[in-house]
Tab-separated table of C-alpha atoms in Angstrom:
chain	number	residue	atom	x	y	z
A	278	UNK	CA	-14.370	13.585	14.610
A	279	UNK	CA	-17.242	14.825	12.465
A	280	UNK	CA	-17.938	13.292	9.072
A	281	UNK	CA	-16.686	16.436	7.315
A	282	UNK	CA	-13.461	16.330	9.304
A	283	UNK	CA	-12.985	12.633	8.541
A	284	UNK	CA	-13.494	13.274	4.825
A	285	UNK	CA	-11.034	16.171	4.853
A	286	UNK	CA	-8.430	14.132	6.769
A	287	UNK	CA	-8.791	11.200	4.375
A	288	UNK	CA	-8.451	13.565	1.414
A	289	UNK	CA	-5.309	15.091	2.904
A	290	UNK	CA	-3.693	11.678	3.375
A	291	UNK	CA	-4.658	10.458	-0.104
A	292	UNK	CA	-3.539	13.679	-1.822
A	293	UNK	CA	-0.038	13.129	-0.362
A	294	UNK	CA	0.080	9.410	-1.223
A	295	UNK	CA	2.919	8.183	-3.391
A	296	UNK	CA	1.327	4.756	-3.946
A	297	UNK	CA	-2.361	4.430	-3.089
A	298	UNK	CA	-3.981	0.986	-3.225
A	299	UNK	CA	-7.714	0.314	-2.808
A	300	UNK	CA	-9.084	-2.882	-1.238
A	301	UNK	CA	-12.766	-3.454	-2.007
A	302	UNK	CA	-15.448	-5.874	-0.881
A	303	UNK	CA	-19.071	-6.794	-1.437
A	304	UNK	CA	-20.435	-3.581	0.042
A	305	UNK	CA	-19.187	-1.701	-3.021
A	306	UNK	CA	-21.039	-4.123	-5.319
A	307	UNK	CA	-24.168	-4.014	-3.159
A	308	UNK	CA	-24.487	-0.323	-3.981
A	309	UNK	CA	-24.786	-1.381	-7.636
A	310	UNK	CA	-27.610	-3.781	-6.811
A	311	UNK	CA	-25.609	-7.008	-6.600
A	312	UNK	CA	-26.779	-9.170	-3.726
A	313	UNK	CA	-24.185	-9.841	-1.042
A	314	UNK	CA	-23.482	-13.354	0.171
A	315	UNK	CA	-22.984	-13.067	3.925
A	316	UNK	CA	-25.126	-10.126	4.994
A	317	UNK	CA	-28.577	-10.789	6.485
A	318	UNK	CA	-30.896	-11.606	3.617
A	319	UNK	CA	-27.929	-12.344	1.362
A	320	UNK	CA	-27.522	-15.345	-0.907
A	321	UNK	CA	-26.131	-17.589	1.833
A	322	UNK	CA	-29.238	-16.906	3.920
A	323	UNK	CA	-31.411	-18.276	1.124
A	324	UNK	CA	-29.175	-20.841	-0.561
A	325	UNK	CA	-26.952	-23.398	1.149
A	326	UNK	CA	-23.288	-22.403	0.527
A	327	UNK	CA	-22.263	-26.049	0.799
A	328	UNK	CA	-24.514	-26.724	-2.194
A	329	UNK	CA	-23.850	-23.751	-4.471
A	330	UNK	CA	-20.474	-22.593	-3.182
A	331	UNK	CA	-18.385	-25.592	-4.238
A	332	UNK	CA	-17.831	-27.167	-7.642
A	333	UNK	CA	-19.017	-30.630	-6.672
A	334	UNK	CA	-21.793	-29.256	-4.501
A	335	UNK	CA	-23.107	-27.038	-7.290
A	336	UNK	CA	-23.200	-29.968	-9.724
A	337	UNK	CA	-25.129	-32.117	-7.230
A	338	UNK	CA	-27.373	-29.149	-6.434
A	339	UNK	CA	-28.267	-28.711	-10.109
A	340	UNK	CA	-28.979	-32.429	-10.526
A	341	UNK	CA	-30.967	-32.908	-7.320
A	342	UNK	CA	-32.746	-29.560	-6.989
A	343	UNK	CA	-33.088	-28.139	-10.502
A	344	UNK	CA	-35.975	-25.834	-9.609
A	345	UNK	CA	-34.029	-24.202	-6.751
A	346	UNK	CA	-30.892	-24.036	-8.917
A	347	UNK	CA	-32.948	-22.293	-11.576
A	348	UNK	CA	-34.117	-19.723	-9.011
A	349	UNK	CA	-30.519	-19.127	-7.916
A	350	UNK	CA	-29.237	-18.687	-11.478
A	351	UNK	CA	-32.042	-16.336	-12.472
A	352	UNK	CA	-31.462	-14.164	-9.418
A	353	UNK	CA	-27.729	-13.934	-10.121
A	354	UNK	CA	-28.301	-13.285	-13.845
A	355	UNK	CA	-30.885	-10.559	-13.203
A	356	UNK	CA	-28.667	-8.939	-10.579
A	357	UNK	CA	-25.641	-8.776	-12.869
A	358	UNK	CA	-27.733	-7.678	-15.850
A	359	UNK	CA	-28.979	-4.587	-14.008
A	360	UNK	CA	-25.700	-3.760	-12.267
A	361	UNK	CA	-23.543	-0.859	-13.408
A	362	UNK	CA	-20.601	0.963	-11.832
A	363	UNK	CA	-21.793	3.285	-9.065
A	364	UNK	CA	-20.234	6.608	-8.000
A	365	UNK	CA	-17.782	4.751	-5.742
A	366	UNK	CA	-16.443	2.730	-8.673
A	367	UNK	CA	-16.235	5.859	-10.813
A	368	UNK	CA	-14.379	7.777	-8.098
A	369	UNK	CA	-11.726	5.036	-8.000
A	370	UNK	CA	-11.368	5.262	-11.773
A	371	UNK	CA	-10.935	9.035	-11.467
A	372	UNK	CA	-8.253	8.577	-8.807
A	373	UNK	CA	-6.346	6.312	-11.193
A	374	UNK	CA	-6.681	8.820	-14.042
A	375	UNK	CA	-5.327	11.510	-11.710
A	376	UNK	CA	-2.227	9.371	-11.138
A	377	UNK	CA	-3.008	8.839	-7.444
A	378	UNK	CA	-4.460	5.320	-7.321
A	379	UNK	CA	-2.012	2.609	-8.317
A	380	UNK	CA	-4.048	-0.607	-8.005
A	381	UNK	CA	-7.451	-1.937	-6.989
A	382	UNK	CA	-7.462	-5.231	-5.089
A	383	UNK	CA	-11.009	-6.588	-5.044
A	384	UNK	CA	-12.832	-9.543	-3.555
A	385	UNK	CA	-15.708	-8.953	-5.989
A	386	UNK	CA	-16.280	-11.001	-9.149
A	387	UNK	CA	-18.632	-8.619	-10.969
A	388	UNK	CA	-16.169	-6.885	-13.332
A	389	UNK	CA	-17.485	-3.455	-12.284
A	390	UNK	CA	-14.057	-1.955	-11.533
A	391	UNK	CA	-13.006	-2.702	-15.117
A	392	UNK	CA	-16.286	-1.360	-16.457
A	393	UNK	CA	-15.785	1.847	-14.462
A	394	UNK	CA	-12.416	2.421	-16.093
A	395	UNK	CA	-9.780	1.084	-13.725
A	396	UNK	CA	-6.953	-0.637	-15.612
A	397	UNK	CA	-4.992	-2.278	-12.783
A	398	UNK	CA	-7.344	-4.620	-10.930
A	399	UNK	CA	-6.320	-7.709	-8.949
A	400	UNK	CA	-9.336	-10.022	-8.544
A	401	UNK	CA	-8.500	-12.479	-5.772
A	402	UNK	CA	-11.837	-14.283	-6.104
A	403	UNK	CA	-11.892	-14.299	-9.905
A	404	UNK	CA	-14.249	-12.715	-12.412
A	405	UNK	CA	-17.669	-14.036	-13.418
A	406	UNK	CA	-17.254	-12.572	-16.896
A	407	UNK	CA	-14.168	-14.720	-17.480
A	408	UNK	CA	-14.265	-18.468	-18.142
A	409	UNK	CA	-11.577	-21.113	-17.644
A	410	UNK	CA	-11.130	-24.284	-19.695
A	411	UNK	CA	-11.680	-27.492	-17.748
A	412	UNK	CA	-8.926	-29.224	-19.733
A	413	UNK	CA	-6.123	-26.835	-20.680
A	414	UNK	CA	-7.001	-24.071	-18.136
A	415	UNK	CA	-6.772	-21.267	-20.701
A	416	UNK	CA	-9.039	-18.299	-19.999
A	417	UNK	CA	-11.367	-16.113	-22.035
A	418	UNK	CA	-13.298	-12.978	-21.109
A	419	UNK	CA	-16.881	-12.570	-22.307
A	420	UNK	CA	-19.195	-9.580	-22.510
A	421	UNK	CA	-21.663	-9.154	-19.670
A	422	UNK	CA	-24.577	-9.662	-22.064
A	423	UNK	CA	-23.163	-13.028	-23.144
A	424	UNK	CA	-22.733	-14.251	-19.568
A	425	UNK	CA	-26.205	-13.099	-18.516
A	426	UNK	CA	-27.711	-14.820	-21.560
A	427	UNK	CA	-25.793	-17.994	-20.721
A	428	UNK	CA	-27.144	-17.983	-17.160
A	429	UNK	CA	-30.687	-17.555	-18.369
A	430	UNK	CA	-30.312	-20.288	-20.990
A	431	UNK	CA	-29.069	-22.699	-18.329
A	432	UNK	CA	-31.973	-21.699	-16.078
A	433	UNK	CA	-34.394	-22.319	-18.947
A	434	UNK	CA	-32.994	-25.822	-19.461
A	435	UNK	CA	-33.364	-26.529	-15.751
A	436	UNK	CA	-36.948	-25.301	-15.896
A	437	UNK	CA	-37.701	-27.781	-18.678
A	438	UNK	CA	-35.898	-30.608	-16.899
A	439	UNK	CA	-33.382	-30.875	-19.747
A	440	UNK	CA	-30.371	-31.645	-17.554
A	441	UNK	CA	-28.625	-33.539	-20.338
A	442	UNK	CA	-28.577	-30.354	-22.376
A	443	UNK	CA	-26.553	-28.306	-19.891
A	444	UNK	CA	-23.052	-29.291	-21.049
A	445	UNK	CA	-23.535	-28.177	-24.681
A	446	UNK	CA	-24.674	-24.740	-23.426
A	447	UNK	CA	-21.339	-24.041	-21.723
A	448	UNK	CA	-18.758	-22.052	-23.732
A	449	UNK	CA	-16.140	-24.126	-25.541
A	450	UNK	CA	-12.405	-23.537	-25.410
A	451	UNK	CA	-10.366	-23.475	-28.615
A	452	UNK	CA	-9.155	-26.923	-27.580
A	453	UNK	CA	-12.754	-28.146	-27.751
A	454	UNK	CA	-13.312	-28.643	-24.018
A	455	UNK	CA	-16.069	-26.929	-22.004
A	456	UNK	CA	-15.273	-23.880	-19.884
A	457	UNK	CA	-16.496	-22.870	-16.426
A	458	UNK	CA	-16.764	-19.443	-14.783
A	459	UNK	CA	-13.344	-18.395	-13.506
A	460	UNK	CA	-14.482	-17.655	-9.963
A	461	UNK	CA	-13.078	-19.021	-6.724
A	462	UNK	CA	-15.394	-21.491	-5.020
A	463	UNK	CA	-15.076	-22.845	-1.491
A	464	UNK	CA	-12.066	-25.106	-1.198
A	465	UNK	CA	-10.289	-23.530	-4.181
A	466	UNK	CA	-7.175	-21.373	-3.952
A	467	UNK	CA	-7.628	-17.632	-4.309
A	468	UNK	CA	-6.174	-16.030	-7.401
A	469	UNK	CA	-3.146	-13.731	-7.673
A	470	UNK	CA	-2.790	-13.517	-3.895
A	471	UNK	CA	0.958	-12.973	-4.246
A	472	UNK	CA	0.278	-9.935	-6.452
A	473	UNK	CA	-2.194	-8.552	-3.920
A	474	UNK	CA	0.241	-8.993	-1.052
A	475	UNK	CA	3.037	-7.404	-3.055
A	476	UNK	CA	0.872	-4.356	-3.749
A	477	UNK	CA	-0.135	-4.162	-0.083
A	478	UNK	CA	3.489	-4.306	1.050
A	479	UNK	CA	4.499	-1.486	-1.322
A	480	UNK	CA	1.669	0.994	-0.794
A	481	UNK	CA	1.935	3.957	1.556
A	482	UNK	CA	-1.851	4.415	1.803
A	483	UNK	CA	-4.489	1.664	1.722
A	484	UNK	CA	-8.119	2.594	1.126
A	485	UNK	CA	-10.577	-0.037	2.382
A	486	UNK	CA	-14.067	0.077	0.875
A	487	UNK	CA	-17.135	-1.997	1.695
A	488	UNK	CA	-15.648	-5.032	3.397
A	489	UNK	CA	-16.037	-6.344	6.937
A	490	UNK	CA	-12.745	-8.231	6.776
A	491	UNK	CA	-14.001	-11.706	7.622
A	492	UNK	CA	-13.058	-13.547	4.412
A	493	UNK	CA	-9.575	-15.026	4.480
A	494	UNK	CA	-6.947	-15.048	3.133
A	495	UNK	CA	-8.013	-11.850	1.319
A	496	UNK	CA	-8.598	-10.103	4.657
A	497	UNK	CA	-4.868	-10.211	5.380
A	498	UNK	CA	-4.244	-7.537	2.723
A	499	UNK	CA	-4.830	-4.577	5.105
A	500	UNK	CA	-2.692	-6.242	7.764
A	501	UNK	CA	0.204	-6.557	5.321
A	502	UNK	CA	-0.165	-2.902	4.367
A	503	UNK	CA	-0.184	-1.823	8.002
A	504	UNK	CA	2.914	-3.867	8.799
A	505	UNK	CA	4.601	-1.982	5.941
A	506	UNK	CA	3.671	1.278	7.736
A	507	UNK	CA	0.955	2.299	5.296
A	508	UNK	CA	-1.762	4.686	6.437
A	509	UNK	CA	-5.146	2.937	6.422
A	510	UNK	CA	-8.475	4.605	5.595
A	511	UNK	CA	-11.728	2.681	5.950
A	512	UNK	CA	-15.003	3.740	4.321
A	513	UNK	CA	-17.712	1.462	5.611
A	514	UNK	CA	-21.247	1.919	6.968
A	515	UNK	CA	-20.632	-0.649	9.723
A	516	UNK	CA	-17.930	-2.168	11.876
A	517	UNK	CA	-15.081	-4.096	10.332
A	518	UNK	CA	-12.335	-6.370	11.595
A	519	UNK	CA	-9.757	-3.671	10.867
A	520	UNK	CA	-10.656	-1.167	13.610
A	521	UNK	CA	-7.319	-1.597	15.393
A	522	UNK	CA	-5.239	-0.628	12.337
A	523	UNK	CA	-7.356	2.197	10.885
A	524	UNK	CA	-6.083	5.785	10.827
A	525	UNK	CA	-9.297	7.304	9.485
A	526	UNK	CA	-12.739	5.723	9.491
A	527	UNK	CA	-15.574	7.226	7.475
A	528	UNK	CA	-18.984	5.891	8.406
A	529	UNK	CA	-20.939	5.637	5.184
A	530	UNK	CA	-21.318	3.931	1.840
A	531	UNK	CA	-18.456	4.296	-0.609
A	532	UNK	CA	-20.824	5.462	-3.353
A	533	UNK	CA	-21.666	8.574	-1.338
A	534	UNK	CA	-18.525	9.123	0.724
A	535	UNK	CA	-15.732	8.471	-1.775
A	536	UNK	CA	-16.925	11.086	-4.308
A	537	UNK	CA	-16.877	13.624	-1.454
A	538	UNK	CA	-13.323	12.596	-0.598
A	539	UNK	CA	-12.421	12.928	-4.272
A	540	UNK	CA	-13.818	16.467	-4.480
A	541	UNK	CA	-11.833	17.419	-1.394
A	542	UNK	CA	-8.681	15.960	-2.980
A	543	UNK	CA	-9.262	17.968	-6.138
A	544	UNK	CA	-9.652	21.162	-4.156
A	545	UNK	CA	-6.366	20.506	-2.343
A	546	UNK	CA	-4.507	19.840	-5.572
A	547	UNK	CA	-5.943	22.786	-7.525
């Protein structure tokens, strides 16, 4: 089918949905300028995931290679500082406001779905703007500016070789203990997976955006939806692992394609 036909078919399916759920991946964030991890040229191409992708590895990495750790932190901080919701994020927020989209399930940790205006977001890999206490495990959300400033302050300490000054920089919980970013690192359990699977099992349409489907267990979400007889729409510029379960595939970035689907939906509902 042509791109226009694919967009119209996707719009027709979504406009009739009783419970639409979106499942998003790093491709959506990449359109906002946030570097991906696994794509060629991504963070894992330039930084060893065994070093920066685990709690213990990251601590050793900071202690043994402070200059490289500083480079990593500055890149992440700059990327998040400049990032803002793109048209794909905003289209999802509009779909929720229209009463069509029920929930966003995301593998991204950048907070952009919240910033765009979505109010029901399940973050299976956590949120970099939220911190978790190392002692009592309570959580607190911070503003993006605060988190970016924290990253740069840590990088500055690493640049000066002041490793002993890192712990006092970290946010403190009300119990007095330091807090860490509430993101899922390698070897840690994903968050709210049961909520994600419940949403997938109840939806009648699943919209996949910007994910290749290689990261488990999050990648089982579309499979659960399909087993529950949901229609599956995939908007992705490249191939994904979900080709065998897709009803409609739109080749393109979500930031360009989803707004076009949204306009078609509006025309059908007017």
